[in-house]
Amino acid sequence: MMATVEVEAENPPCFAVVAPRARTVAGLRLDLAALMLLTACLAASPAAAQLRSNAQAEQSRTIRDQTVTRSVPPPARYVSEAGQGFVLDRAGSLTLLRFDRSNETWALRPSSAPRGDTIYRNDAGEQVLRVTPSGGITVYTSRNPGGSPVSQAGPAVSLEPTSLGPVQMFNLMTRRSGLVSDAMGRLIRINLSGEESEALCIEALIVTTDAVVRIARSPSARPFLDRLRSITVVEGSRASVSYSQGDLRVVVDPRRGIAGRPSSARVIRAVIPQD
């Protein structure tokens, strides 16, 4: 403080003390304003970047959804050039497919492909249909993995699961147990428990037992069923298939409808290890 007085002694007191303080306060205010502006810019930059990222993601989803929507095949019966017939139906946003002479209904999921096409896959990720923006459809099967063009051959029929009464359900379980037991050459127990959607559990039982019979008829795949003693179908919060300690367990998710029932492809993959 003494040094300050000595330096400013030649000037009037009002200038010696007040003027430097005024400049200091003004400088502090300017520095504070600049600091606040810089802080605001730094805080706004991530937020703005996030907003841009969200907008770009939303735009991409919109474009993808528009592409998928344009390439939804109409419900109908179709026949491929190779002679394979199938029915397409709709259940909400799901596309359902059932091949002729088959008990299984496939819930297909769309994904975008080059040239604006849409690919429909099953829950195992296998390509089943390819639809062009103009409506052309190609079906892919194990017999025609390269695809075969299809054309409409008639009206669609509903592929929604049907419910059974208690007696019909018991008879179905008995028949299915006998079918699998005959294929395996030993007794295979069937356990089914469904409260929210018995129809979905019944369809899961049919699909699963058909898959087991197919495996049993294959000389190279049959050994994977040596430990099989029971097939269990239950409801749960997530669709899944597991094969452990002789029990082939299938969990269906009633909230998702047919999409909550594992396909035969997933059953086969659970039984036969994938390379």
Coordinates of C-alpha atoms in Angstrom, one line a residue, residues 55-230:
A55 CA -30.8 -35.5 -36.4
Q56 CA -28.6 -37.4 -38.7
A57 CA -29.5 -40.7 -37.1
E58 CA -33.2 -39.9 -37.2
Q59 CA -32.9 -39.0 -40.9
S60 CA -31.1 -42.3 -41.6
R61 CA -33.9 -44.2 -39.8
T62 CA -36.5 -42.3 -41.7
I63 CA -34.9 -43.1 -45.0
R64 CA -34.5 -46.8 -44.0
D65 CA -38.1 -47.1 -42.9
Q66 CA -39.3 -45.5 -46.0
T67 CA -37.3 -47.9 -48.1
V68 CA -38.7 -50.9 -46.1
T69 CA -42.2 -49.6 -46.3
R70 CA -42.1 -49.2 -50.1
S71 CA -40.9 -52.8 -50.4
V72 CA -43.5 -54.7 -48.3
P73 CA -45.0 -57.6 -50.4
P74 CA -48.8 -57.8 -50.3
P75 CA -50.5 -60.7 -48.6
A76 CA -51.2 -63.4 -51.1
R77 CA -50.3 -66.9 -52.2
Y78 CA -47.2 -67.1 -54.3
V79 CA -45.5 -69.8 -56.4
S80 CA -41.8 -69.6 -57.5
E81 CA -40.5 -70.6 -60.9
A82 CA -39.0 -73.7 -59.2
G83 CA -42.5 -74.7 -58.1
Q84 CA -42.3 -73.8 -54.4
G85 CA -45.6 -72.4 -53.1
F86 CA -46.1 -70.3 -50.0
V87 CA -48.5 -67.9 -48.4
L88 CA -47.6 -64.4 -47.2
D89 CA -49.7 -62.7 -44.5
R90 CA -49.3 -59.6 -42.2
A91 CA -49.6 -59.4 -38.5
G92 CA -49.1 -55.7 -37.5
S93 CA -45.6 -54.8 -38.7
L94 CA -44.6 -58.4 -39.2
T95 CA -44.5 -60.3 -42.5
L96 CA -45.5 -63.9 -42.0
L97 CA -44.6 -66.7 -44.4
R98 CA -45.7 -70.4 -44.5
F99 CA -44.5 -72.8 -47.2
D100 CA -46.9 -75.3 -48.7
R101 CA -47.0 -78.7 -46.8
S102 CA -45.4 -77.1 -43.8
N103 CA -46.7 -76.5 -40.2
E104 CA -44.3 -73.6 -39.6
T105 CA -45.1 -69.9 -39.9
W106 CA -42.0 -67.8 -40.2
A107 CA -41.9 -64.2 -38.8
L108 CA -39.7 -62.3 -41.2
R109 CA -37.7 -59.1 -40.4
P110 CA -36.9 -56.5 -43.1
S111 CA -33.6 -54.9 -43.7
S112 CA -32.4 -52.5 -46.4
A113 CA -30.3 -53.8 -49.3
P114 CA -28.5 -52.3 -52.3
R115 CA -30.5 -50.7 -55.1
G116 CA -33.4 -50.0 -52.8
D117 CA -34.2 -53.7 -52.3
T118 CA -35.5 -55.1 -49.0
I119 CA -34.3 -58.4 -47.6
Y120 CA -36.6 -60.4 -45.3
R121 CA -34.8 -62.7 -42.9
N122 CA -35.9 -65.3 -40.3
D123 CA -34.9 -65.1 -36.6
A124 CA -31.7 -67.1 -37.4
G125 CA -30.6 -64.4 -39.8
E126 CA -31.2 -66.5 -42.9
Q127 CA -32.4 -64.7 -46.1
V128 CA -35.8 -65.9 -47.1
L129 CA -37.2 -63.1 -49.4
R130 CA -35.8 -60.3 -51.5
V131 CA -38.2 -57.6 -52.7
T132 CA -37.4 -54.9 -55.2
P133 CA -38.9 -51.3 -55.1
S134 CA -41.0 -52.3 -58.1
G135 CA -42.5 -55.2 -56.2
G136 CA -40.5 -58.1 -57.7
I137 CA -40.1 -61.0 -55.2
T138 CA -37.4 -63.7 -55.0
V139 CA -37.6 -66.6 -52.5
Y140 CA -34.6 -68.4 -51.1
T141 CA -34.8 -72.0 -49.9
S142 CA -32.4 -74.8 -49.1
R143 CA -33.3 -76.3 -52.5
N144 CA -32.8 -73.0 -54.3
P145 CA -30.2 -71.1 -52.3
G146 CA -29.5 -68.8 -55.3
G147 CA -33.1 -67.6 -55.2
S148 CA -36.1 -68.2 -57.5
P149 CA -38.5 -65.4 -58.8
V150 CA -42.1 -65.7 -57.7
S151 CA -45.5 -64.6 -58.9
Q152 CA -48.9 -64.3 -57.2
A153 CA -51.1 -67.4 -57.5
G154 CA -54.1 -66.6 -55.3
P155 CA -55.5 -64.9 -52.2
A156 CA -53.8 -65.0 -48.8
V157 CA -55.1 -67.0 -45.8
S158 CA -54.6 -66.0 -42.1
L159 CA -51.5 -67.4 -40.6
E160 CA -52.3 -66.4 -37.0
P161 CA -51.9 -69.2 -34.4
T162 CA -55.2 -71.0 -33.5
S163 CA -56.2 -71.9 -30.0
L164 CA -57.2 -75.5 -28.9
G165 CA -59.4 -76.7 -26.0
P166 CA -58.0 -78.7 -23.1
V167 CA -58.8 -82.1 -24.7
Q168 CA -57.4 -81.1 -28.1
M169 CA -54.3 -79.9 -26.5
F170 CA -53.8 -83.1 -24.5
N171 CA -54.3 -85.1 -27.7
L172 CA -51.8 -83.0 -29.6
M173 CA -49.2 -83.4 -26.9
T174 CA -49.8 -87.2 -27.0
R175 CA -49.4 -87.3 -30.7
R176 CA -46.3 -85.2 -30.8
S177 CA -44.7 -87.2 -28.0
G178 CA -45.5 -90.4 -30.0
L179 CA -44.1 -88.8 -33.2
V180 CA -40.8 -87.9 -31.6
S181 CA -40.5 -91.1 -29.6
D182 CA -41.0 -93.2 -32.8
A183 CA -38.3 -91.2 -34.5
M184 CA -35.9 -91.6 -31.6
G185 CA -36.7 -95.2 -30.7
R186 CA -37.4 -94.3 -27.0
L187 CA -39.8 -92.3 -25.0
I188 CA -39.5 -88.6 -25.2
R189 CA -41.6 -86.6 -22.7
I190 CA -43.4 -83.5 -23.7
N191 CA -43.9 -80.6 -21.2
L192 CA -46.0 -77.6 -22.1
S193 CA -47.0 -74.7 -19.9
G194 CA -48.7 -71.6 -21.3
E195 CA -50.9 -69.1 -19.5
E196 CA -50.8 -65.9 -21.6
S197 CA -50.8 -67.6 -25.1
E198 CA -51.4 -71.3 -25.3
A199 CA -51.8 -70.9 -29.0
L200 CA -48.2 -69.7 -29.3
C201 CA -46.9 -72.5 -27.1
I202 CA -48.8 -75.1 -29.2
E203 CA -47.2 -73.7 -32.4
A204 CA -43.8 -73.8 -30.7
L205 CA -44.4 -77.4 -29.8
I206 CA -45.3 -78.4 -33.3
V207 CA -42.3 -76.5 -34.8
T208 CA -39.9 -78.0 -32.3
T209 CA -41.0 -81.6 -32.6
D210 CA -40.9 -81.3 -36.4
A211 CA -37.4 -80.0 -36.2
V212 CA -36.3 -82.9 -33.9
V213 CA -37.8 -85.4 -36.3
R214 CA -35.9 -83.8 -39.2
I215 CA -32.7 -84.1 -37.2
A216 CA -33.4 -87.7 -36.3
R217 CA -33.8 -88.6 -39.9
S218 CA -30.4 -87.3 -40.8
P219 CA -27.7 -90.0 -40.2
S220 CA -25.0 -87.3 -39.7
A221 CA -27.1 -85.2 -37.3
R222 CA -28.9 -87.9 -35.4
P223 CA -26.1 -88.5 -32.9
F224 CA -26.6 -85.0 -31.5
L225 CA -30.0 -86.2 -30.1
D226 CA -28.5 -89.1 -28.2
R227 CA -29.0 -87.3 -24.9
L228 CA -32.5 -86.1 -25.6
R229 CA -35.1 -87.2 -23.0
S230 CA -37.7 -84.4 -23.0

